[in-house]
PDB file of C-alpha atoms in Angstrom:
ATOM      1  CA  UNK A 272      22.468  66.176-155.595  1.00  0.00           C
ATOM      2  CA  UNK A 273      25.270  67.584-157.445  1.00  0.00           C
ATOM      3  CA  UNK A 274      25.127  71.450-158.151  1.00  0.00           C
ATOM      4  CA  UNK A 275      27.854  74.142-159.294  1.00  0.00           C
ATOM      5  CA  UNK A 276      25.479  76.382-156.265  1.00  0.00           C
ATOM      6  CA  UNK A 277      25.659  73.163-153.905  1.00  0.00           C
ATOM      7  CA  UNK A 278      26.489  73.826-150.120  1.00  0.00           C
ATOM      8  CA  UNK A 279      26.252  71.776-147.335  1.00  0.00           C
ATOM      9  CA  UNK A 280      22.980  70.693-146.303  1.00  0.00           C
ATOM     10  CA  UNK A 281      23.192  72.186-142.589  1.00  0.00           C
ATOM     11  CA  UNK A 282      23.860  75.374-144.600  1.00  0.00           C
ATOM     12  CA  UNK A 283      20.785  75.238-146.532  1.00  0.00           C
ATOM     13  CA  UNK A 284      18.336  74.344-143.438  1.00  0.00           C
ATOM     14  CA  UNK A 285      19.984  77.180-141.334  1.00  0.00           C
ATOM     15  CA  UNK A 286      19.538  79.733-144.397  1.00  0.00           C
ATOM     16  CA  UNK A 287      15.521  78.808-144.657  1.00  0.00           C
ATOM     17  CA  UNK A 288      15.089  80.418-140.878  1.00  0.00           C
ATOM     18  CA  UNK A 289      13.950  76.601-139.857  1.00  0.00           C
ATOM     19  CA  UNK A 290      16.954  76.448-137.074  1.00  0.00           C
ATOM     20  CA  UNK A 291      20.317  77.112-136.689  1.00  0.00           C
ATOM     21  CA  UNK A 292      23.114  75.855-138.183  1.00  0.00           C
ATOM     22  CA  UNK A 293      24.422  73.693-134.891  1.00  0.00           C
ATOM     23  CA  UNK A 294      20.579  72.378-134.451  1.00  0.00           C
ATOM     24  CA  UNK A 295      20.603  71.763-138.342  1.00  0.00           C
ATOM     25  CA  UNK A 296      23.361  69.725-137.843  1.00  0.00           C
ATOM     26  CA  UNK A 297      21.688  67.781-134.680  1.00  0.00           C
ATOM     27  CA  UNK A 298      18.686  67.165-136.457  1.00  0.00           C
ATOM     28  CA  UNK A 299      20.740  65.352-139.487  1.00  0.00           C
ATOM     29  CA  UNK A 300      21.866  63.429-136.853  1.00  0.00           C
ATOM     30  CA  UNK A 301      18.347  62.463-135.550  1.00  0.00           C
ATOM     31  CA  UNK A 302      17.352  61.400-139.024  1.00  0.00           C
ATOM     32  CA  UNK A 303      14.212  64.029-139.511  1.00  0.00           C
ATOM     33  CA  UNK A 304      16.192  65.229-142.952  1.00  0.00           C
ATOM     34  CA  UNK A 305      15.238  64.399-146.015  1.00  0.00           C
ATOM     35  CA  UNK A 306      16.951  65.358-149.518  1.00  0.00           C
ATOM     36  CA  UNK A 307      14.602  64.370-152.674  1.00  0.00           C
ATOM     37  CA  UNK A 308      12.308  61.826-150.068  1.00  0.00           C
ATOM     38  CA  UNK A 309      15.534  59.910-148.902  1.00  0.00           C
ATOM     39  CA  UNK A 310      16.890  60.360-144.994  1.00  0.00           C
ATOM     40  CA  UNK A 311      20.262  61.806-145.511  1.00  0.00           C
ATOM     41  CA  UNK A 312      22.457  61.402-141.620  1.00  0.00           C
ATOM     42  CA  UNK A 313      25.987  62.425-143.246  1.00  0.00           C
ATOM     43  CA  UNK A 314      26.506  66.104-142.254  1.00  0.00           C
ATOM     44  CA  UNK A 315      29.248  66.803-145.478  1.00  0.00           C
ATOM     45  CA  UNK A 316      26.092  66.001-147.766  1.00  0.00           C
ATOM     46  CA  UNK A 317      25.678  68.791-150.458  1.00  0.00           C
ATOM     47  CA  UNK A 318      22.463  70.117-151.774  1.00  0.00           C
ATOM     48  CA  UNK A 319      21.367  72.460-154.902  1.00  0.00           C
ATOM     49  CA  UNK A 320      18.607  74.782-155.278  1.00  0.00           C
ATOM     50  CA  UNK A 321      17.056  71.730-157.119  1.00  0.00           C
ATOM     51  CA  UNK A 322      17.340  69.461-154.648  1.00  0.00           C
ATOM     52  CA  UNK A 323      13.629  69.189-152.043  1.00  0.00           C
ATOM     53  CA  UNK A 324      14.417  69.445-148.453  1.00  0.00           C
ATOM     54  CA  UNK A 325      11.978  68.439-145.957  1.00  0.00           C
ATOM     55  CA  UNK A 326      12.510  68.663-142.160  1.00  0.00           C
ATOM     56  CA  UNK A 327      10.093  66.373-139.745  1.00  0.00           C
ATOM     57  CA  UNK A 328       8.065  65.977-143.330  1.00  0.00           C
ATOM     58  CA  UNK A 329       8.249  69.610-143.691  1.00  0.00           C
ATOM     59  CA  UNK A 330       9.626  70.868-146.540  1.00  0.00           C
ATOM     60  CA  UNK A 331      12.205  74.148-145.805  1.00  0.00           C
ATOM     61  CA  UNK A 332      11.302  77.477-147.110  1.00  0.00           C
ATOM     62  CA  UNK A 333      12.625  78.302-151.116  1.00  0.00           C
ATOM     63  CA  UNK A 334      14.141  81.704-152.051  1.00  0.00           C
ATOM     64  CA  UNK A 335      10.089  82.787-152.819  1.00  0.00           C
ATOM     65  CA  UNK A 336       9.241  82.716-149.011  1.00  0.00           C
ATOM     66  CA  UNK A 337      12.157  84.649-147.441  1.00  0.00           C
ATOM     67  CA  UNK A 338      10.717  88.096-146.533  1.00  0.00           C
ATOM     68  CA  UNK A 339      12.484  91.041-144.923  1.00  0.00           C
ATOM     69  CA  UNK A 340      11.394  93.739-142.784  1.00  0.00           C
ATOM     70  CA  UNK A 341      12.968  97.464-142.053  1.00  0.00           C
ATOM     71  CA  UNK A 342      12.430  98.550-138.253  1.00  0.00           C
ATOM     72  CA  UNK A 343      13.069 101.591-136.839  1.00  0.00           C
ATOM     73  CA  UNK A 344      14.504 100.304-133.451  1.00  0.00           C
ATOM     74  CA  UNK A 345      13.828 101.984-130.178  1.00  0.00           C
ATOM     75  CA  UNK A 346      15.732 101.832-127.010  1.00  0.00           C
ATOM     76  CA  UNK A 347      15.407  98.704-124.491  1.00  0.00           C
ATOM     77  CA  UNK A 348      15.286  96.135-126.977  1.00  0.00           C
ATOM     78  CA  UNK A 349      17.673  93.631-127.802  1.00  0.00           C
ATOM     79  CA  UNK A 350      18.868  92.296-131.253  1.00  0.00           C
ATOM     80  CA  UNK A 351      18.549  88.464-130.380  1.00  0.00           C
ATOM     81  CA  UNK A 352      16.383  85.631-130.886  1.00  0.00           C
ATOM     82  CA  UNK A 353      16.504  85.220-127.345  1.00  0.00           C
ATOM     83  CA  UNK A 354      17.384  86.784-124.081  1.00  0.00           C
ATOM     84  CA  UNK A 355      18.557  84.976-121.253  1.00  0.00           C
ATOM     85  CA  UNK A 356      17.085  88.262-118.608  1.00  0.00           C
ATOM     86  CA  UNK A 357      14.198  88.022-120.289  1.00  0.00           C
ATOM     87  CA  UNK A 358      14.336  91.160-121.649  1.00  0.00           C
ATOM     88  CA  UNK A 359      12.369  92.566-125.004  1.00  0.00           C
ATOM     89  CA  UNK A 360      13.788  91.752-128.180  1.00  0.00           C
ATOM     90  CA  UNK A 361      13.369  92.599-131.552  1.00  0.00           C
ATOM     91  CA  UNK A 362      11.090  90.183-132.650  1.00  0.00           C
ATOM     92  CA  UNK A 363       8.481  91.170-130.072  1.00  0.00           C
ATOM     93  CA  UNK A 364       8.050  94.257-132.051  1.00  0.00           C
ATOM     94  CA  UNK A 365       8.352  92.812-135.816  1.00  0.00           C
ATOM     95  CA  UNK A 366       4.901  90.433-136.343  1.00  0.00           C
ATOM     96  CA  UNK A 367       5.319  87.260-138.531  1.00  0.00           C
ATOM     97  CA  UNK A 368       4.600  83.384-138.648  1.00  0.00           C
ATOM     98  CA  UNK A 369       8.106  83.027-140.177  1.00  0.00           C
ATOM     99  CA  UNK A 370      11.304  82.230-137.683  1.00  0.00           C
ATOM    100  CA  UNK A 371      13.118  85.873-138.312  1.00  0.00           C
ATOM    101  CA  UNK A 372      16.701  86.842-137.393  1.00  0.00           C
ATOM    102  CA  UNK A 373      18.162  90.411-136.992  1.00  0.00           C
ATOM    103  CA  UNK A 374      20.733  91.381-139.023  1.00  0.00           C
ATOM    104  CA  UNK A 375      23.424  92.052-137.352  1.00  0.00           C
ATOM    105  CA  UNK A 376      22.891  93.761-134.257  1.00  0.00           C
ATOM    106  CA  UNK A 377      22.632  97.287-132.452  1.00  0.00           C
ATOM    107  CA  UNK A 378      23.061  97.235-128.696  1.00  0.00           C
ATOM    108  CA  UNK A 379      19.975  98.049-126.247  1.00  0.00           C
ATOM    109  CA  UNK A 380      20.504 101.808-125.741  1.00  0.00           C
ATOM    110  CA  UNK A 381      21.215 102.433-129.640  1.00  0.00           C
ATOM    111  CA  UNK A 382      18.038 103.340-131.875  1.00  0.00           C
ATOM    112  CA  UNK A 383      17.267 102.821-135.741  1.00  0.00           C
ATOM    113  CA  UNK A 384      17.543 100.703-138.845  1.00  0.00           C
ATOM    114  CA  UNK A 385      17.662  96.829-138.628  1.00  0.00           C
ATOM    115  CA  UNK A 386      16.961  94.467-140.927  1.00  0.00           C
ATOM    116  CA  UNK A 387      14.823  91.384-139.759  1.00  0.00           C
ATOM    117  CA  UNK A 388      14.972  88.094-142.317  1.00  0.00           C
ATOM    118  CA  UNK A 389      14.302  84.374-142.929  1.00  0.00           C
ATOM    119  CA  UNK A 390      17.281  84.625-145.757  1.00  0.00           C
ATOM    120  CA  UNK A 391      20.203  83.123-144.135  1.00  0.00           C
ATOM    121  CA  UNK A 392      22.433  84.120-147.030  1.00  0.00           C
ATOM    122  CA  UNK A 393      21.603  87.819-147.523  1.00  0.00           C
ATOM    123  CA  UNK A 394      22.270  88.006-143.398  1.00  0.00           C
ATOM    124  CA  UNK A 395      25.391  86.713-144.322  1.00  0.00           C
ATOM    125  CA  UNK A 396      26.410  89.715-147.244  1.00  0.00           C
ATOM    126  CA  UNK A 397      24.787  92.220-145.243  1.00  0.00           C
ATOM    127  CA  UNK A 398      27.220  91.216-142.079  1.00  0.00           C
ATOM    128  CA  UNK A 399      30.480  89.496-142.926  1.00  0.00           C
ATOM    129  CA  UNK A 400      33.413  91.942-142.769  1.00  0.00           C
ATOM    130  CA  UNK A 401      34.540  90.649-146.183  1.00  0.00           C
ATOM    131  CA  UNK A 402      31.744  92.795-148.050  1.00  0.00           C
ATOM    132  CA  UNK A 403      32.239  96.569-146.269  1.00  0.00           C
ATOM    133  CA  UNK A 404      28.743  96.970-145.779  1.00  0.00           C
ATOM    134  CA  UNK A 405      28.216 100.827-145.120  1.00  0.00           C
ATOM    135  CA  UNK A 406      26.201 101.924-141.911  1.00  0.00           C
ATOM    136  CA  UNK A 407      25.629 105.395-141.049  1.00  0.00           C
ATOM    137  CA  UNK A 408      24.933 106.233-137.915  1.00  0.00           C
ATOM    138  CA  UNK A 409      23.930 109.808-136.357  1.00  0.00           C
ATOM    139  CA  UNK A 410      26.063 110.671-132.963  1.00  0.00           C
ATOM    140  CA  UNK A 411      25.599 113.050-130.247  1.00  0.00           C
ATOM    141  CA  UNK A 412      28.393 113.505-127.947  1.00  0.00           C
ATOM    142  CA  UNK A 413      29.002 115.666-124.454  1.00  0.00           C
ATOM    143  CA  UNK A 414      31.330 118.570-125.610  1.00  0.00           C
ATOM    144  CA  UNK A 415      33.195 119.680-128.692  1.00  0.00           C
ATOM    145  CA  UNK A 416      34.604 116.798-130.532  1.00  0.00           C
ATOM    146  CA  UNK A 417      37.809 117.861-131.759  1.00  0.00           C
ATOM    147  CA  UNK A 418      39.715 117.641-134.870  1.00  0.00           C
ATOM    148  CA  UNK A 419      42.714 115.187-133.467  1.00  0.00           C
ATOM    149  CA  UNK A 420      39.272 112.921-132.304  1.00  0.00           C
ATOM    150  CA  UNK A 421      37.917 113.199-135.997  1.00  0.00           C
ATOM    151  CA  UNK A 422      41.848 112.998-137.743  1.00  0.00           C
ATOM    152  CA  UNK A 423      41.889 109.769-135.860  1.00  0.00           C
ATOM    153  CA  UNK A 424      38.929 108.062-136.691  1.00  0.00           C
ATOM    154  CA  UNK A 425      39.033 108.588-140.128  1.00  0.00           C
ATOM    155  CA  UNK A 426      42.595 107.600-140.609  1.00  0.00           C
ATOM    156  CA  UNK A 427      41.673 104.518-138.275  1.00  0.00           C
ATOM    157  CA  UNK A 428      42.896 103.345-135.602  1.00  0.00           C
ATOM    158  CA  UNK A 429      43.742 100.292-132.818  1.00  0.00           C
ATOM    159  CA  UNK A 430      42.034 100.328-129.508  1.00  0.00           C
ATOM    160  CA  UNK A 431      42.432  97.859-126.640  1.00  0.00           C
ATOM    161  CA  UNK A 432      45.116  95.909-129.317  1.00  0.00           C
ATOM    162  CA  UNK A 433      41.536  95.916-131.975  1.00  0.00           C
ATOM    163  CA  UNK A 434      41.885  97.229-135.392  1.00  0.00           C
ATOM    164  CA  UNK A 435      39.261  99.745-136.711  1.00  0.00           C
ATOM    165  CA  UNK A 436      39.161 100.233-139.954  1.00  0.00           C
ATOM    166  CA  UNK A 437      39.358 104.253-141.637  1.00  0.00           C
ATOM    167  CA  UNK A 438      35.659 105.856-141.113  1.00  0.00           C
ATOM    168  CA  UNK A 439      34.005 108.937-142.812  1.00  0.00           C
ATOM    169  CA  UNK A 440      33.084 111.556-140.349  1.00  0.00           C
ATOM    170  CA  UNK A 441      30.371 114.009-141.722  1.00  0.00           C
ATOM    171  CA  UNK A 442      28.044 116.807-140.493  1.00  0.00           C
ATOM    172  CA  UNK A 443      30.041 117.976-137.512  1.00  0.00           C
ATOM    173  CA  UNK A 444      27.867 120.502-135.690  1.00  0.00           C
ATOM    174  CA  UNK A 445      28.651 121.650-132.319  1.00  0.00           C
ATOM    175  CA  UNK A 446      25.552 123.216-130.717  1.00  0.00           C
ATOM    176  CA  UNK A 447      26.902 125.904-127.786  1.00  0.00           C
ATOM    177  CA  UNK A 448      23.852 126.131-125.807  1.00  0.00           C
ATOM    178  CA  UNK A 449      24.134 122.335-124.576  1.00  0.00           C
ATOM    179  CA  UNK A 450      27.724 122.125-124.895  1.00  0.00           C
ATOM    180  CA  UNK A 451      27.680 118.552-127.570  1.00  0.00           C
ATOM    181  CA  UNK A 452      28.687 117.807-130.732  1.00  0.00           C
ATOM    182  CA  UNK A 453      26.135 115.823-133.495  1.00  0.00           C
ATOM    183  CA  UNK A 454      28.228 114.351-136.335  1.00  0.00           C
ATOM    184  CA  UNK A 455      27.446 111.076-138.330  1.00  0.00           C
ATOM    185  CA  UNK A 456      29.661 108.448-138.794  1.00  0.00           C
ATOM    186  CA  UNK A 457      29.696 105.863-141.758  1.00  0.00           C
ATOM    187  CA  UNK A 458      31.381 102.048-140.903  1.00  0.00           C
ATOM    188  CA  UNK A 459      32.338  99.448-142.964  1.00  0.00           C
ATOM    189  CA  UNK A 460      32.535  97.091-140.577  1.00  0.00           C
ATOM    190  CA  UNK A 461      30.766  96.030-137.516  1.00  0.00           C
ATOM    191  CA  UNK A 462      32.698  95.313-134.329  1.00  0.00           C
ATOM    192  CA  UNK A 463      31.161  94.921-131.124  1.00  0.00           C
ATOM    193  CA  UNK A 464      29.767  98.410-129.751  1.00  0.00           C
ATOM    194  CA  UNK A 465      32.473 100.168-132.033  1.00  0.00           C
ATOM    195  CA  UNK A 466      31.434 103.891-131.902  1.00  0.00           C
ATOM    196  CA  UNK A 467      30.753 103.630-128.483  1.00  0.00           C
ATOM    197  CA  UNK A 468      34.254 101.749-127.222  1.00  0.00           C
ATOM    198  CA  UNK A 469      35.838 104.414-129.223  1.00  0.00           C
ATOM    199  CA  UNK A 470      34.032 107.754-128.142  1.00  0.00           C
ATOM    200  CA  UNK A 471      35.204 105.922-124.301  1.00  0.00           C
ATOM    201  CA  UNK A 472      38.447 105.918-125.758  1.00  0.00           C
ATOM    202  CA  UNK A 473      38.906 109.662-126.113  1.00  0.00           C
ATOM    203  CA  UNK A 474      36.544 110.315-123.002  1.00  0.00           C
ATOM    204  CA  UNK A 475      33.699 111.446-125.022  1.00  0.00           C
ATOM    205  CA  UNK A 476      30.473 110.512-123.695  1.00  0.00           C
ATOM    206  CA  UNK A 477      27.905 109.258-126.364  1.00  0.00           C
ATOM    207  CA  UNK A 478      24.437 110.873-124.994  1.00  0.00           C
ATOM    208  CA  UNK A 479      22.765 108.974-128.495  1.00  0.00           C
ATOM    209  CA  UNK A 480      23.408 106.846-131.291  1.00  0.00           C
ATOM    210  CA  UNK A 481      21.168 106.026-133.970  1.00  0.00           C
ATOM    211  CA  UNK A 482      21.498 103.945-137.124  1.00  0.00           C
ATOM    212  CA  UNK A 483      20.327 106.217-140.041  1.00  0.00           C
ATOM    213  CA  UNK A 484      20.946 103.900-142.969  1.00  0.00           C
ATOM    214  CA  UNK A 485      22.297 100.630-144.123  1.00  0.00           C
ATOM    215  CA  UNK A 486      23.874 100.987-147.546  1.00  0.00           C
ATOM    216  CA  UNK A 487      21.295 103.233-149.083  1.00  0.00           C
ATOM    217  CA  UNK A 488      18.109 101.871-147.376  1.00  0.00           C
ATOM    218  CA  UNK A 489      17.630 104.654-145.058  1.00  0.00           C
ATOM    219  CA  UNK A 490      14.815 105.214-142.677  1.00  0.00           C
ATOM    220  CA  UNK A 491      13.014 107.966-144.172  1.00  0.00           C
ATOM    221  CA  UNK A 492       9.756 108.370-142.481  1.00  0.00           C
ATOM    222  CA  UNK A 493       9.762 105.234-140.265  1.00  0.00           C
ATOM    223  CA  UNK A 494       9.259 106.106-136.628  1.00  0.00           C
ATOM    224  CA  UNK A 495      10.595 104.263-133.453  1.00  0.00           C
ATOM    225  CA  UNK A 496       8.989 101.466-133.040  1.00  0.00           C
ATOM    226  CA  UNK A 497       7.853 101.377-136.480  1.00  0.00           C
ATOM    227  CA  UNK A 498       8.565  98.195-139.506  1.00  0.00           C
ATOM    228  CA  UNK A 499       7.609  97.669-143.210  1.00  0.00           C
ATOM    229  CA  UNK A 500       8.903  94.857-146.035  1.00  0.00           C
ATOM    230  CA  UNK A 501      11.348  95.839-148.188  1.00  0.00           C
ATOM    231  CA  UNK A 502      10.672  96.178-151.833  1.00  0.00           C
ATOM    232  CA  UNK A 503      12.212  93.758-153.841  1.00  0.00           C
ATOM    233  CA  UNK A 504      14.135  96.188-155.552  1.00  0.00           C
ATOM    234  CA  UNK A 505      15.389  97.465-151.869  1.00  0.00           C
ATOM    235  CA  UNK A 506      16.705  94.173-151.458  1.00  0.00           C
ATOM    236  CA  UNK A 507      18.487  93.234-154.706  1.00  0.00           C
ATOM    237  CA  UNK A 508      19.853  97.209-154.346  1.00  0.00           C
ATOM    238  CA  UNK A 509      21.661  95.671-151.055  1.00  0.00           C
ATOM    239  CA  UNK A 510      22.731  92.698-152.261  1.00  0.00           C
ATOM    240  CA  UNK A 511      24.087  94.323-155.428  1.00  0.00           C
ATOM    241  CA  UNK A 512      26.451  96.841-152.461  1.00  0.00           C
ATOM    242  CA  UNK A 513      27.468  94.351-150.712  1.00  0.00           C
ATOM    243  CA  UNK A 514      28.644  92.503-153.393  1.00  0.00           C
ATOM    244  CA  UNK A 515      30.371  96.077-154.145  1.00  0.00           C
ATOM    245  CA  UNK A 516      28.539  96.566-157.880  1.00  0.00           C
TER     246      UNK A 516
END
């Protein structure tokens, strides 16, 4: 079971969308694992992309039968597997027999692009503050949002002893009529409701917030409420970014 692309084998079961990586390790445990037909209970074991996996007899999902789906999220759902109000998540919207996980997450008021996948280890490119994944996300704010507001966010700045890291602030347009401000705002990182604990920072009410794009996989066309599969190329074009090529 020795591989240059070996990981642990908890690792591996959590990446095919079969369970977590904490239940991966309980079911080890359990002896319902099996590497190459033998029952494998150490939880340091390392696999390979050679090695066959099989879970309760089943055999875990290869690289061939991850799939990934772009939705368009509206308002009222949450990014989770599961919600402990009972409230509407993601995957009541996204249809498929495979055990999906958002990527990353967008709170319940904020609309747009999220990524839904089986692939444990593109979730983890697409998220981990090591790879500066880009989002871009379209604002609208109560008022004129002012220059020392804009200076400061993209210089960056710390909040509530938090670092945020320099953003690009684009497309300011204050509309008179309705007294707010639309702007969008590109991070490379992903802290907990970040625009929205800073706009509360400088007293700027946020009356919307949409995700636009995710690297360059943008929206386009795709209503609220609406999904599709990515293209392979869409996919490998994201991977490629977040490995910065």
């Amino acid at each position: 079971m020795a591989s240059s692309n070996e990981i642990r084998l908890q690792k591996a079961i959590a990446m095919s969308g079969i369970a977590s990586r904490r239940k991966a390790e309980e079911l080890i445990l359990k002896g319902v694992v099996r590497v190459n037909g033998e029952v494998v209970r150490e939880l340091g074991t390392k696999v390979s992309p050679q090695d066959q996996i099989t879970v309760n007899n089943q055999a875990i999902q290869k690289e061939e039968n991850f799939v990934y789906y772009l939705l368009n999220k509206p308002r009222g759902f949450v990014t989770t597997t599961d919600d402990q109000f009972d409230r509407p998540t993601v995957l009541d919207i996204v249809k498929d027999k495979n055990r999906l996980y958002p990527v990353g997450r967008l709170d319940m008021d904020t609309t747009g692009a999220l990524i839904l996948t089986n692939d444990g280890n593109f979730t983890h490119m697409l998220t981990h503050p090591s790879y500066e994944m880009e989002k871009t996300y379209r604002v609208s704010v109560e008022g004129n949002l002012d220059y020392d507001i804009t200076n400061a966010l993209k210089a960056g700045l710390t909040v509530k002893n938090v670092d945020y890291k320099p953003m690009k602030v684009k497309r300011i347009k204050y509309i008179k009529q309705k007294d707010r401000t639309a702007f969008d705002i590109v991070l490379q990182e992903g802290k907990n409701r970040q625009i929205r604990t800073l706009m509360d920072h400088f007293n700027v009410p946020v009356i919307r917030l949409h995700r636009y794009a995710i690297g360059d996989l943008n929206l386009d066309d795709l209503k609220i409420g609406e999904y599709r599969r990515l293209k392979p190329f869409e996919v490998k074009r994201l991977i490629e970014q977040a490995a910065g090529k």
